[in-house]
């Protein structure tokens, strides 16, 4: 009922562990696979080891979840030594990469490709780079990065992960597609701030952070909807998916895969199975036999 074909990668269901939440070791990949995820995305890796930002880096209250972890990570060379290969995991693995300069995106993609992931996801929403304008907000730069990664990824499918913090997400998606992207992941966190009124200062040490979880969902659904109208390649709809109904909503906006990250903080690692059961329940009740029947139906 939930089987999904994502760029030729066969998933038992559309749920995908979003980057940055647990996908850091072979054990955590296999654990999330056992918990029922259709695919697992690794924490984003770049050319070097990074410490990330000082604490506090996370905040959750009600439907609002914020983080400013600052992309801590072991770096691609250490990851290669640790993982050795990714095609023997219990579930398809998506390797997430980024760089500071465009050439580094290519170098890291080449190294990631050597691990044989099912797909490479390109986090162009990284705030740490030496360009005046962030890559995710510039269609031409997003296109250049896409080409650079495609040239270094061999036969591995490439998804470009977009940010909602832009004037027109459609033009960025279009540039990624026309430069060879095989898929789009939408979206990364939205920029935000929470102020502690007793302390009279922002809660996060970094002051500004990324809003994820339920508060992000309407923004993510709108982005997926707009991207679906613009490109033909599949979309991994990510942002706030917590319950089966959210995954159905993403599918109706046009998503093929459905990313899940912050919901793990609220529903545990069993969230993948729970979301799938809830999706199937809704489908049975509404006499929907496959996800193709409802994919993009909100556009009609
Ligand atoms: C703690 C945390 C760390 C994250 N790290 C990354 C990362 O390394 N790379 C990336 O592309 N996205 C990262 N994200 C963004 C998620 O992959 C996802 O796009 C976002 O959280 C929206 O989905 P969600 O509402 O299901 O969490 C991170 C999110 C959180 C909450």
Coordinates of C-alpha atoms and ligand atoms in Angstrom, one line a residue:
X1 CA 0.0 0.0 0.0
X2 CA 2.8 2.4 0.9
X3 CA 5.5 1.2 -1.4
X4 CA 7.3 4.2 -3.0
X5 CA 9.6 4.6 -5.9
X6 CA 12.0 7.5 -5.3
X7 CA 14.1 8.1 -8.4
X8 CA 14.3 4.3 -9.0
X9 CA 15.1 3.6 -5.3
X10 CA 12.4 1.2 -4.0
X11 CA 11.2 2.2 -0.5
X12 CA 8.8 0.0 1.5
X13 CA 7.1 3.2 2.6
X14 CA 7.7 7.0 1.9
X15 CA 9.0 7.9 5.4
X16 CA 12.6 9.1 5.4
X17 CA 14.6 10.0 8.5
X18 CA 15.6 13.7 8.0
X19 CA 19.2 14.7 8.2
X20 CA 20.7 15.7 11.5
X21 CA 18.6 13.5 13.8
X22 CA 20.3 10.2 14.7
X23 CA 21.8 9.3 11.3
X24 CA 25.4 9.4 12.7
X25 CA 26.4 5.7 13.1
X26 CA 25.8 2.4 11.4
X27 CA 24.0 1.3 14.5
X28 CA 21.6 4.3 14.5
X29 CA 20.9 3.8 10.8
X30 CA 20.0 0.1 11.3
X31 CA 18.0 1.0 14.4
X32 CA 15.9 3.5 12.5
X33 CA 15.6 0.9 9.7
X34 CA 14.3 -1.6 12.2
X35 CA 11.8 1.0 13.5
X36 CA 10.2 1.0 10.0
X37 CA 11.6 4.1 8.2
X38 CA 11.6 3.7 4.4
X39 CA 15.0 5.4 4.1
X40 CA 17.5 7.1 6.5
X41 CA 19.4 10.3 5.9
X42 CA 22.8 10.8 7.5
X43 CA 23.8 13.9 9.4
X44 CA 25.3 16.4 7.0
X45 CA 29.0 16.0 6.5
X46 CA 31.6 18.4 5.1
X47 CA 35.3 18.2 4.3
X48 CA 36.4 18.7 7.9
X49 CA 35.5 17.8 11.5
X50 CA 33.3 20.5 13.1
X51 CA 32.4 21.2 16.8
X52 CA 29.2 23.1 16.2
X53 CA 27.8 26.0 18.3
X54 CA 28.0 26.6 22.1
X55 CA 25.1 25.5 24.2
X56 CA 22.2 26.0 24.6
X57 CA 21.6 24.8 21.0
X58 CA 18.1 23.3 21.2
X59 CA 14.7 24.5 22.6
X60 CA 11.3 22.8 22.5
X61 CA 8.1 24.2 23.9
X62 CA 4.6 23.3 22.7
X63 CA 4.6 23.0 18.9
X64 CA 7.8 25.1 18.6
X65 CA 11.1 23.4 18.3
X66 CA 14.3 25.3 17.5
X67 CA 17.9 24.4 17.1
X68 CA 21.2 26.0 16.3
X69 CA 23.5 23.0 16.6
X70 CA 25.7 24.6 13.9
X71 CA 26.4 21.4 11.8
X72 CA 28.7 19.5 14.2
X73 CA 30.1 16.4 12.5
X74 CA 33.0 14.1 12.2
X75 CA 33.9 15.1 8.6
X76 CA 33.7 12.9 5.5
X77 CA 37.1 11.2 6.0
X78 CA 36.3 10.0 9.5
X79 CA 32.8 8.9 8.2
X80 CA 34.5 6.8 5.5
X81 CA 36.7 5.1 8.0
X82 CA 33.6 4.5 10.3
X83 CA 31.0 3.5 7.8
X84 CA 33.2 1.7 5.2
X85 CA 30.1 1.3 3.0
X86 CA 26.5 2.2 3.1
X87 CA 24.9 -0.2 0.6
X88 CA 24.9 -3.0 3.2
X89 CA 22.6 -1.2 5.7
X90 CA 19.1 -2.6 6.6
X91 CA 17.5 0.3 4.8
X92 CA 18.4 2.7 1.9
X93 CA 20.8 5.4 3.1
X94 CA 20.9 9.0 1.9
X95 CA 24.3 10.6 2.4
X96 CA 24.0 14.3 3.3
X97 CA 26.8 16.6 2.3
X98 CA 27.9 20.2 2.2
X99 CA 30.9 22.4 1.7
X100 CA 31.9 26.0 2.4
X101 CA 33.1 26.6 -1.2
X102 CA 31.5 25.2 -4.4
X103 CA 34.5 23.0 -5.2
X104 CA 34.3 21.4 -1.7
X105 CA 30.7 20.3 -2.4
X106 CA 32.2 18.3 -5.3
X107 CA 35.1 16.9 -3.2
X108 CA 32.8 15.7 -0.4
X109 CA 30.3 14.3 -2.9
X110 CA 33.0 12.2 -4.6
X111 CA 34.1 10.8 -1.2
X112 CA 30.5 10.2 -0.1
X113 CA 29.8 8.4 -3.4
X114 CA 32.6 6.0 -2.6
X115 CA 30.5 4.7 0.3
X116 CA 27.7 3.8 -2.1
X117 CA 24.7 5.5 -0.6
X118 CA 21.4 5.1 -2.3
X119 CA 21.3 8.9 -2.8
X120 CA 23.3 12.0 -2.0
X121 CA 21.4 14.9 -0.5
X122 CA 23.0 18.3 -0.8
X123 CA 22.5 20.6 2.2
X124 CA 22.9 24.0 0.5
X125 CA 21.3 25.7 3.5
X126 CA 24.6 25.7 5.4
X127 CA 25.1 29.1 7.0
X128 CA 28.9 28.7 7.2
X129 CA 30.4 29.7 3.9
X130 CA 32.5 32.4 2.5
X131 CA 30.0 33.8 0.0
X132 CA 28.3 37.0 0.6
X133 CA 24.9 35.6 -0.3
X134 CA 23.8 32.1 1.0
X135 CA 23.8 29.4 -1.7
X136 CA 20.2 28.5 -1.0
X137 CA 19.0 32.0 -1.8
X138 CA 20.7 32.3 -5.2
X139 CA 19.4 30.2 -8.1
X140 CA 22.6 30.5 -10.1
X141 CA 24.8 29.3 -7.2
X142 CA 22.4 26.6 -6.4
X143 CA 22.6 25.4 -10.0
X144 CA 26.4 25.6 -10.0
X145 CA 26.5 23.4 -6.8
X146 CA 24.1 20.9 -8.4
X147 CA 26.3 20.6 -11.5
X148 CA 29.5 20.2 -9.3
X149 CA 27.9 17.5 -7.2
X150 CA 26.4 15.7 -10.2
X151 CA 29.9 15.6 -11.9
X152 CA 31.3 13.9 -8.8
X153 CA 28.5 11.6 -7.7
X154 CA 28.9 9.1 -10.5
X155 CA 25.6 7.2 -11.0
X156 CA 24.3 8.1 -7.6
X157 CA 21.0 10.1 -7.5
X158 CA 21.3 13.6 -6.1
X159 CA 18.7 15.6 -4.2
X160 CA 19.2 19.3 -3.5
X161 CA 17.8 20.4 -0.1
X162 CA 16.2 23.8 -0.2
X163 CA 15.6 26.4 2.4
X164 CA 12.2 28.2 3.0
X165 CA 14.1 31.4 3.8
X166 CA 13.9 32.7 0.3
X167 CA 11.7 35.0 -1.8
X168 CA 11.0 32.5 -4.5
X169 CA 11.7 28.8 -3.8
X170 CA 10.4 27.9 -7.3
X171 CA 13.3 29.5 -9.1
X172 CA 15.8 27.7 -6.9
X173 CA 14.1 24.4 -7.5
X174 CA 14.0 25.0 -11.2
X175 CA 17.7 25.9 -11.3
X176 CA 18.5 22.7 -9.4
X177 CA 16.4 20.6 -11.8
X178 CA 17.8 22.2 -15.0
X179 CA 21.4 21.6 -13.7
X180 CA 20.8 17.9 -13.3
X181 CA 19.2 17.3 -9.8
X182 CA 17.3 14.0 -9.6
X183 CA 15.2 15.1 -6.7
X184 CA 14.5 18.0 -4.3
X185 CA 14.3 17.8 -0.6
X186 CA 12.1 20.5 0.9
X187 CA 12.6 22.0 3.4
X188 CA 15.3 22.8 5.9
X189 CA 14.6 24.8 9.0
X190 CA 13.0 28.3 8.9
X191 CA 15.0 31.0 10.5
X192 CA 13.6 32.1 13.9
X193 CA 14.1 33.4 17.4
X194 CA 12.7 32.8 20.9
X195 CA 13.3 35.3 23.7
X196 CA 13.3 34.3 27.4
X197 CA 11.4 37.3 28.9
X198 CA 12.8 36.6 32.4
X199 CA 16.4 36.6 31.2
X200 CA 15.5 39.3 28.7
X201 CA 17.6 37.6 26.0
X202 CA 17.3 35.0 23.3
X203 CA 17.1 31.4 24.5
X204 CA 19.6 30.0 22.1
X205 CA 23.3 31.0 22.6
X206 CA 23.4 31.5 18.8
X207 CA 20.4 33.8 19.3
X208 CA 18.9 32.9 15.9
X209 CA 18.0 29.3 15.2
X210 CA 16.0 27.1 12.9
X211 CA 12.3 26.4 13.5
X212 CA 11.4 22.8 12.8
X213 CA 8.5 20.5 13.8
X214 CA 4.8 21.2 13.7
X215 CA 5.2 25.0 13.5
X216 CA 7.1 24.5 10.3
X217 CA 4.5 22.3 8.6
X218 CA 2.3 24.8 6.8
X219 CA 5.4 26.5 5.4
X220 CA 6.8 23.1 4.2
X221 CA 3.5 22.1 2.6
X222 CA 3.4 25.5 0.8
X223 CA 7.0 25.0 -0.4
X224 CA 6.3 21.4 -1.6
X225 CA 3.1 22.6 -3.4
X226 CA 5.0 25.4 -5.2
X227 CA 7.9 23.1 -6.1
X228 CA 5.6 20.4 -7.5
X229 CA 4.1 23.0 -9.8
X230 CA 7.6 23.9 -11.1
X231 CA 9.6 20.7 -11.5
X232 CA 9.1 17.2 -12.7
X233 CA 11.6 15.5 -10.4
X234 CA 10.4 13.9 -7.1
X235 CA 10.2 15.8 -3.9
X236 CA 11.1 14.6 -0.4
X237 CA 8.6 16.7 1.6
X238 CA 10.1 17.5 5.0
X239 CA 8.9 19.8 7.8
X240 CA 6.7 19.1 10.7
X241 CA 5.4 15.7 9.7
X242 CA 4.4 14.1 13.0
X243 CA 1.3 12.1 12.3
X244 CA 0.0 10.0 9.4
X245 CA -2.3 12.8 8.4
X246 CA 0.7 15.2 8.0
X247 CA 2.3 12.6 5.6
X248 CA -0.9 12.3 3.6
X249 CA -1.1 16.2 3.4
X250 CA 2.5 16.3 2.1
X251 CA 1.7 13.6 -0.5
X252 CA -1.4 15.7 -1.6
X253 CA 0.9 18.7 -2.0
X254 CA 3.1 16.6 -4.3
X255 CA 5.7 14.8 -2.1
X256 CA 7.0 11.4 -3.1
X257 CA 9.1 10.8 0.0
X258 CA 8.2 12.2 3.4
X259 CA 10.9 13.4 5.8
X260 CA 10.6 13.0 9.5
X261 CA 13.0 14.6 12.0
X262 CA 11.7 16.6 15.0
X263 CA 8.7 14.2 15.5
X264 CA 11.2 11.8 17.0
X265 CA 11.5 14.1 20.0
X266 CA 7.7 13.9 20.5
X267 CA 6.8 10.3 19.5
X268 CA 10.1 8.4 19.8
X269 CA 11.9 6.4 17.2
X270 CA 8.7 4.3 16.8
X271 CA 7.3 7.4 14.9
X272 CA 8.0 5.8 11.5
X273 CA 5.8 2.8 12.1
X274 CA 3.1 4.9 13.8
X275 CA 3.0 7.4 10.9
X276 CA 2.8 4.4 8.4
X277 CA 0.0 2.7 10.4
X278 CA -1.9 6.0 10.5
X279 CA -1.4 6.6 6.8
X280 CA -2.7 3.1 6.0
X281 CA -5.7 3.6 8.3
X282 CA -6.6 6.9 6.5
X283 CA -6.2 5.2 3.1
X284 CA -8.4 2.2 4.0
X285 CA -11.1 4.5 5.4
X286 CA -11.0 6.6 2.2
X287 CA -10.6 3.7 -0.1
X288 CA -7.3 4.8 -1.5
X289 CA -5.2 1.9 -2.7
X290 CA -1.9 3.6 -3.4
X291 CA -0.1 6.9 -2.8
X292 CA 0.0 7.6 -6.5
X293 CA -3.8 8.0 -6.3
X294 CA -3.5 11.1 -4.1
X295 CA 0.0 12.4 -5.0
X296 CA -0.4 16.0 -6.0
X297 CA -4.2 15.8 -5.8
X298 CA -4.4 19.2 -4.0
X299 CA -3.4 20.8 -7.4
X300 CA -6.4 19.6 -9.2
Ligands
LIG1 C1 18.7 19.0 15.7 C2 18.5 19.1 14.2 C3 19.7 19.0 13.4 C4 19.6 19.1 12.0 N1 20.7 18.9 11.3 C5 20.6 19.0 9.9 C6 21.7 18.7 9.1 O1 22.8 18.4 9.5 N2 21.5 18.8 7.7 C7 20.3 19.1 7.2 O2 20.2 19.2 5.9 N3 19.2 19.4 7.9 C8 19.3 19.3 9.3 N4 18.2 19.5 10.1 C9 17.0 19.9 9.4 C10 16.1 18.6 9.2 O3 16.7 17.6 8.4 C11 14.7 18.9 8.6 O4 14.9 19.5 7.3 C12 14.0 19.9 9.5 O5 14.1 19.6 10.8 C13 12.5 19.9 9.2 O6 11.9 18.6 9.4 P1 11.2 18.2 10.8 O7 10.2 19.3 11.1 O8 10.6 16.9 10.5 O9 12.3 18.1 11.8 C14 18.3 19.4 11.4 C15 17.2 19.6 12.3 C16 17.3 19.4 13.6 C17 16.0 19.6 14.5

